[in-house]
Amino acid sequence: MNYKFSKIKLNKDGLFGPTKENHFYKPVNYHNKTAATNHHKTTWVLKQNEQFEVFRVSDESKWFCKNRNGLFSILDNGEVIMGANEERISFFPNPVNNSDPYHGYPVNSGEYEPSTELVEMWLKDKIIDYRIHIKILKGQI
């Protein structure tokens, strides 16, 4: 993994941020790698500040998916493993209230499909290459 994560720390409210979009991120315990095993929840292998970086990139890049009503993220052409099951994509559902912080979790494209429009944008903007583009669309990442 060559991605350089920032060394940002939680603020006094237990949040990371704000991003340039003025959004905050709150890591939730049940998605962190130290959480008890819950077969219905995916867990991060990333540290909390690294989770924020994944969120920040998606938020500031406006990688919004209308189909899922949230932000998707991928780093370094999918080389960054984000989840305990080797997930390389993450999802950040839009909070119910605009003032609430985001939270997120690692996903695979077979269960959480980013919209074709978003995957095409990643390809066009050289976030991913054609091979990863096809794998995401086939639900293989």
PDB file of C-alpha atoms in Angstrom:
ATOM      1  CA  MET A   1       0.000   0.000   0.000  1.00  0.00           C
ATOM      2  CA  ASN A   2       1.605   3.249  -1.155  1.00  0.00           C
ATOM      3  CA  TYR A   3      -1.148   5.645  -0.128  1.00  0.00           C
ATOM      4  CA  LYS A   4       0.001   8.328   2.321  1.00  0.00           C
ATOM      5  CA  PHE A   5      -2.584   8.870   5.044  1.00  0.00           C
ATOM      6  CA  SER A   6      -2.691  12.114   7.015  1.00  0.00           C
ATOM      7  CA  LYS A   7      -2.030  12.108  10.760  1.00  0.00           C
ATOM      8  CA  ILE A   8      -5.183  14.001  11.746  1.00  0.00           C
ATOM      9  CA  LYS A   9      -6.647  13.435  15.226  1.00  0.00           C
ATOM     10  CA  LEU A  10     -10.166  13.359  16.643  1.00  0.00           C
ATOM     11  CA  ASN A  11     -11.492  16.711  17.876  1.00  0.00           C
ATOM     12  CA  LYS A  12     -12.930  17.222  21.374  1.00  0.00           C
ATOM     13  CA  ASP A  13     -16.338  16.018  20.150  1.00  0.00           C
ATOM     14  CA  GLY A  14     -14.920  12.695  18.946  1.00  0.00           C
ATOM     15  CA  LEU A  15     -15.135  13.700  15.279  1.00  0.00           C
ATOM     16  CA  PHE A  16     -12.713  14.090  12.406  1.00  0.00           C
ATOM     17  CA  GLY A  17     -12.989  17.104  10.147  1.00  0.00           C
ATOM     18  CA  PRO A  18     -14.308  19.237   8.757  1.00  0.00           C
ATOM     19  CA  THR A  19     -13.637  18.452   5.111  1.00  0.00           C
ATOM     20  CA  LYS A  20     -13.599  21.235   2.522  1.00  0.00           C
ATOM     21  CA  GLU A  21     -17.311  20.453   2.139  1.00  0.00           C
ATOM     22  CA  ASN A  22     -17.699  21.238   5.870  1.00  0.00           C
ATOM     23  CA  HIS A  23     -18.636  17.644   6.741  1.00  0.00           C
ATOM     24  CA  PHE A  24     -17.464  15.644   9.732  1.00  0.00           C
ATOM     25  CA  TYR A  25     -16.748  11.933  10.131  1.00  0.00           C
ATOM     26  CA  LYS A  26     -17.456   9.850  13.224  1.00  0.00           C
ATOM     27  CA  PRO A  27     -15.921   6.379  13.441  1.00  0.00           C
ATOM     28  CA  VAL A  28     -18.393   3.941  14.980  1.00  0.00           C
ATOM     29  CA  ASN A  29     -17.128   1.177  17.230  1.00  0.00           C
ATOM     30  CA  TYR A  30     -18.990  -1.710  15.616  1.00  0.00           C
ATOM     31  CA  HIS A  31     -17.166  -1.129  12.299  1.00  0.00           C
ATOM     32  CA  ASN A  32     -13.689  -0.788  13.842  1.00  0.00           C
ATOM     33  CA  LYS A  33     -11.173  -3.603  13.791  1.00  0.00           C
ATOM     34  CA  THR A  34     -11.330  -3.933  17.587  1.00  0.00           C
ATOM     35  CA  ALA A  35     -15.099  -4.585  17.547  1.00  0.00           C
ATOM     36  CA  ALA A  36     -16.537  -7.908  18.607  1.00  0.00           C
ATOM     37  CA  THR A  37     -17.341 -10.107  15.641  1.00  0.00           C
ATOM     38  CA  ASN A  38     -20.717  -9.229  14.168  1.00  0.00           C
ATOM     39  CA  HIS A  39     -21.504 -11.193  11.047  1.00  0.00           C
ATOM     40  CA  HIS A  40     -23.878  -8.448   9.880  1.00  0.00           C
ATOM     41  CA  LYS A  41     -21.281  -5.650  10.006  1.00  0.00           C
ATOM     42  CA  THR A  42     -18.103  -5.208   8.001  1.00  0.00           C
ATOM     43  CA  THR A  43     -15.032  -3.990   9.854  1.00  0.00           C
ATOM     44  CA  TRP A  44     -12.238  -1.661   8.864  1.00  0.00           C
ATOM     45  CA  VAL A  45      -8.608  -2.701   8.901  1.00  0.00           C
ATOM     46  CA  LEU A  46      -7.736   0.994   8.658  1.00  0.00           C
ATOM     47  CA  LYS A  47      -7.031   3.201  11.654  1.00  0.00           C
ATOM     48  CA  GLN A  48      -9.625   5.852  12.444  1.00  0.00           C
ATOM     49  CA  ASN A  49      -7.596   8.703  10.921  1.00  0.00           C
ATOM     50  CA  GLU A  50      -7.185   6.577   7.776  1.00  0.00           C
ATOM     51  CA  GLN A  51     -10.950   6.020   7.648  1.00  0.00           C
ATOM     52  CA  PHE A  52     -11.384   9.789   7.759  1.00  0.00           C
ATOM     53  CA  GLU A  53      -8.960  10.198   4.862  1.00  0.00           C
ATOM     54  CA  VAL A  54     -10.977   7.700   2.804  1.00  0.00           C
ATOM     55  CA  PHE A  55     -14.125   9.704   3.643  1.00  0.00           C
ATOM     56  CA  ARG A  56     -12.454  13.067   2.994  1.00  0.00           C
ATOM     57  CA  VAL A  57     -11.345  12.028  -0.483  1.00  0.00           C
ATOM     58  CA  SER A  58     -14.842  10.834  -1.420  1.00  0.00           C
ATOM     59  CA  ASP A  59     -16.545  13.889   0.098  1.00  0.00           C
ATOM     60  CA  GLU A  60     -14.255  16.479  -1.473  1.00  0.00           C
ATOM     61  CA  SER A  61     -14.304  14.637  -4.811  1.00  0.00           C
ATOM     62  CA  LYS A  62     -18.123  14.478  -4.665  1.00  0.00           C
ATOM     63  CA  TRP A  63     -18.272  10.729  -5.317  1.00  0.00           C
ATOM     64  CA  PHE A  64     -21.985  10.664  -4.518  1.00  0.00           C
ATOM     65  CA  CYS A  65     -24.159   7.783  -5.678  1.00  0.00           C
ATOM     66  CA  LYS A  66     -27.864   8.617  -6.011  1.00  0.00           C
ATOM     67  CA  ASN A  67     -28.784   4.924  -6.188  1.00  0.00           C
ATOM     68  CA  ARG A  68     -27.386   4.327  -2.690  1.00  0.00           C
ATOM     69  CA  ASN A  69     -27.819   7.861  -1.291  1.00  0.00           C
ATOM     70  CA  GLY A  70     -24.254   8.138  -0.103  1.00  0.00           C
ATOM     71  CA  LEU A  71     -20.599   8.450  -0.980  1.00  0.00           C
ATOM     72  CA  PHE A  72     -18.377   5.661  -2.250  1.00  0.00           C
ATOM     73  CA  SER A  73     -14.606   5.719  -2.037  1.00  0.00           C
ATOM     74  CA  ILE A  74     -11.685   3.833  -3.510  1.00  0.00           C
ATOM     75  CA  LEU A  75      -7.997   4.683  -3.180  1.00  0.00           C
ATOM     76  CA  ASP A  76      -4.912   4.005  -5.255  1.00  0.00           C
ATOM     77  CA  ASN A  77      -6.701   2.082  -8.039  1.00  0.00           C
ATOM     78  CA  GLY A  78      -8.174  -0.297  -5.455  1.00  0.00           C
ATOM     79  CA  GLU A  79      -4.782  -1.229  -4.028  1.00  0.00           C
ATOM     80  CA  VAL A  80      -5.705  -0.044  -0.525  1.00  0.00           C
ATOM     81  CA  ILE A  81      -7.434  -2.844   1.386  1.00  0.00           C
ATOM     82  CA  MET A  82      -9.987  -1.220   3.668  1.00  0.00           C
ATOM     83  CA  GLY A  83     -11.884  -4.092   5.237  1.00  0.00           C
ATOM     84  CA  ALA A  84     -11.224  -7.294   7.152  1.00  0.00           C
ATOM     85  CA  ASN A  85     -12.608  -9.304   4.215  1.00  0.00           C
ATOM     86  CA  GLU A  86     -10.245  -7.511   1.826  1.00  0.00           C
ATOM     87  CA  GLU A  87     -12.830  -4.932   0.758  1.00  0.00           C
ATOM     88  CA  ARG A  88     -11.301  -2.212  -1.402  1.00  0.00           C
ATOM     89  CA  ILE A  89     -14.313   0.089  -1.592  1.00  0.00           C
ATOM     90  CA  SER A  90     -16.076   1.926   1.217  1.00  0.00           C
ATOM     91  CA  PHE A  91     -19.508   3.475   1.587  1.00  0.00           C
ATOM     92  CA  PHE A  92     -20.616   6.493   3.622  1.00  0.00           C
ATOM     93  CA  PRO A  93     -24.429   6.813   3.787  1.00  0.00           C
ATOM     94  CA  ASN A  94     -25.807  10.332   3.813  1.00  0.00           C
ATOM     95  CA  PRO A  95     -26.702  11.268   7.396  1.00  0.00           C
ATOM     96  CA  VAL A  96     -30.399  11.763   8.149  1.00  0.00           C
ATOM     97  CA  ASN A  97     -29.751  15.366   9.206  1.00  0.00           C
ATOM     98  CA  ASN A  98     -27.328  17.577   7.284  1.00  0.00           C
ATOM     99  CA  SER A  99     -25.664  18.642  10.537  1.00  0.00           C
ATOM    100  CA  ASP A 100     -24.941  15.048  11.621  1.00  0.00           C
ATOM    101  CA  PRO A 101     -21.515  13.509  10.995  1.00  0.00           C
ATOM    102  CA  TYR A 102     -21.009  10.798   8.415  1.00  0.00           C
ATOM    103  CA  HIS A 103     -19.949   7.272   9.291  1.00  0.00           C
ATOM    104  CA  GLY A 104     -18.869   4.569   6.902  1.00  0.00           C
ATOM    105  CA  TYR A 105     -17.778   1.021   6.364  1.00  0.00           C
ATOM    106  CA  PRO A 106     -15.940  -1.154   3.861  1.00  0.00           C
ATOM    107  CA  VAL A 107     -18.063  -2.851   1.186  1.00  0.00           C
ATOM    108  CA  ASN A 108     -17.641  -5.033  -1.840  1.00  0.00           C
ATOM    109  CA  SER A 109     -19.121  -4.064  -5.187  1.00  0.00           C
ATOM    110  CA  GLY A 110     -21.154  -7.277  -5.345  1.00  0.00           C
ATOM    111  CA  GLU A 111     -23.292  -6.237  -2.363  1.00  0.00           C
ATOM    112  CA  TYR A 112     -23.061  -2.441  -2.617  1.00  0.00           C
ATOM    113  CA  GLU A 113     -22.989  -1.488  -6.261  1.00  0.00           C
ATOM    114  CA  PRO A 114     -21.675   1.994  -7.004  1.00  0.00           C
ATOM    115  CA  SER A 115     -23.639   3.506  -9.872  1.00  0.00           C
ATOM    116  CA  THR A 116     -22.264   2.997 -13.362  1.00  0.00           C
ATOM    117  CA  GLU A 117     -22.026   6.802 -13.633  1.00  0.00           C
ATOM    118  CA  LEU A 118     -19.753   6.971 -10.592  1.00  0.00           C
ATOM    119  CA  VAL A 119     -17.538   4.102 -11.777  1.00  0.00           C
ATOM    120  CA  GLU A 120     -17.296   5.771 -15.212  1.00  0.00           C
ATOM    121  CA  MET A 121     -16.275   9.033 -13.497  1.00  0.00           C
ATOM    122  CA  TRP A 122     -13.525   7.190 -11.577  1.00  0.00           C
ATOM    123  CA  LEU A 123     -12.252   5.744 -14.859  1.00  0.00           C
ATOM    124  CA  LYS A 124     -12.396   9.095 -16.686  1.00  0.00           C
ATOM    125  CA  ASP A 125     -10.611  10.870 -13.809  1.00  0.00           C
ATOM    126  CA  LYS A 126      -7.965   8.099 -13.656  1.00  0.00           C
ATOM    127  CA  ILE A 127      -8.907   7.100 -10.113  1.00  0.00           C
ATOM    128  CA  ILE A 128      -9.127   3.520 -11.395  1.00  0.00           C
ATOM    129  CA  ASP A 129      -7.862   1.781 -14.509  1.00  0.00           C
ATOM    130  CA  TYR A 130      -9.952  -0.158 -17.022  1.00  0.00           C
ATOM    131  CA  ARG A 131      -9.295  -3.539 -15.357  1.00  0.00           C
ATOM    132  CA  ILE A 132     -10.572  -2.331 -11.966  1.00  0.00           C
ATOM    133  CA  HIS A 133     -13.470  -0.540 -13.701  1.00  0.00           C
ATOM    134  CA  ILE A 134     -14.644  -3.844 -15.199  1.00  0.00           C
ATOM    135  CA  LYS A 135     -14.155  -5.712 -11.898  1.00  0.00           C
ATOM    136  CA  ILE A 136     -16.275  -3.163 -10.019  1.00  0.00           C
ATOM    137  CA  LEU A 137     -19.052  -3.309 -12.621  1.00  0.00           C
ATOM    138  CA  LYS A 138     -19.027  -7.122 -12.427  1.00  0.00           C
ATOM    139  CA  GLY A 139     -19.209  -7.001  -8.604  1.00  0.00           C
ATOM    140  CA  GLN A 140     -15.769  -8.559  -8.183  1.00  0.00           C
ATOM    141  CA  ILE A 141     -14.114  -5.913  -5.977  1.00  0.00           C
TER     142      ILE A 141
END
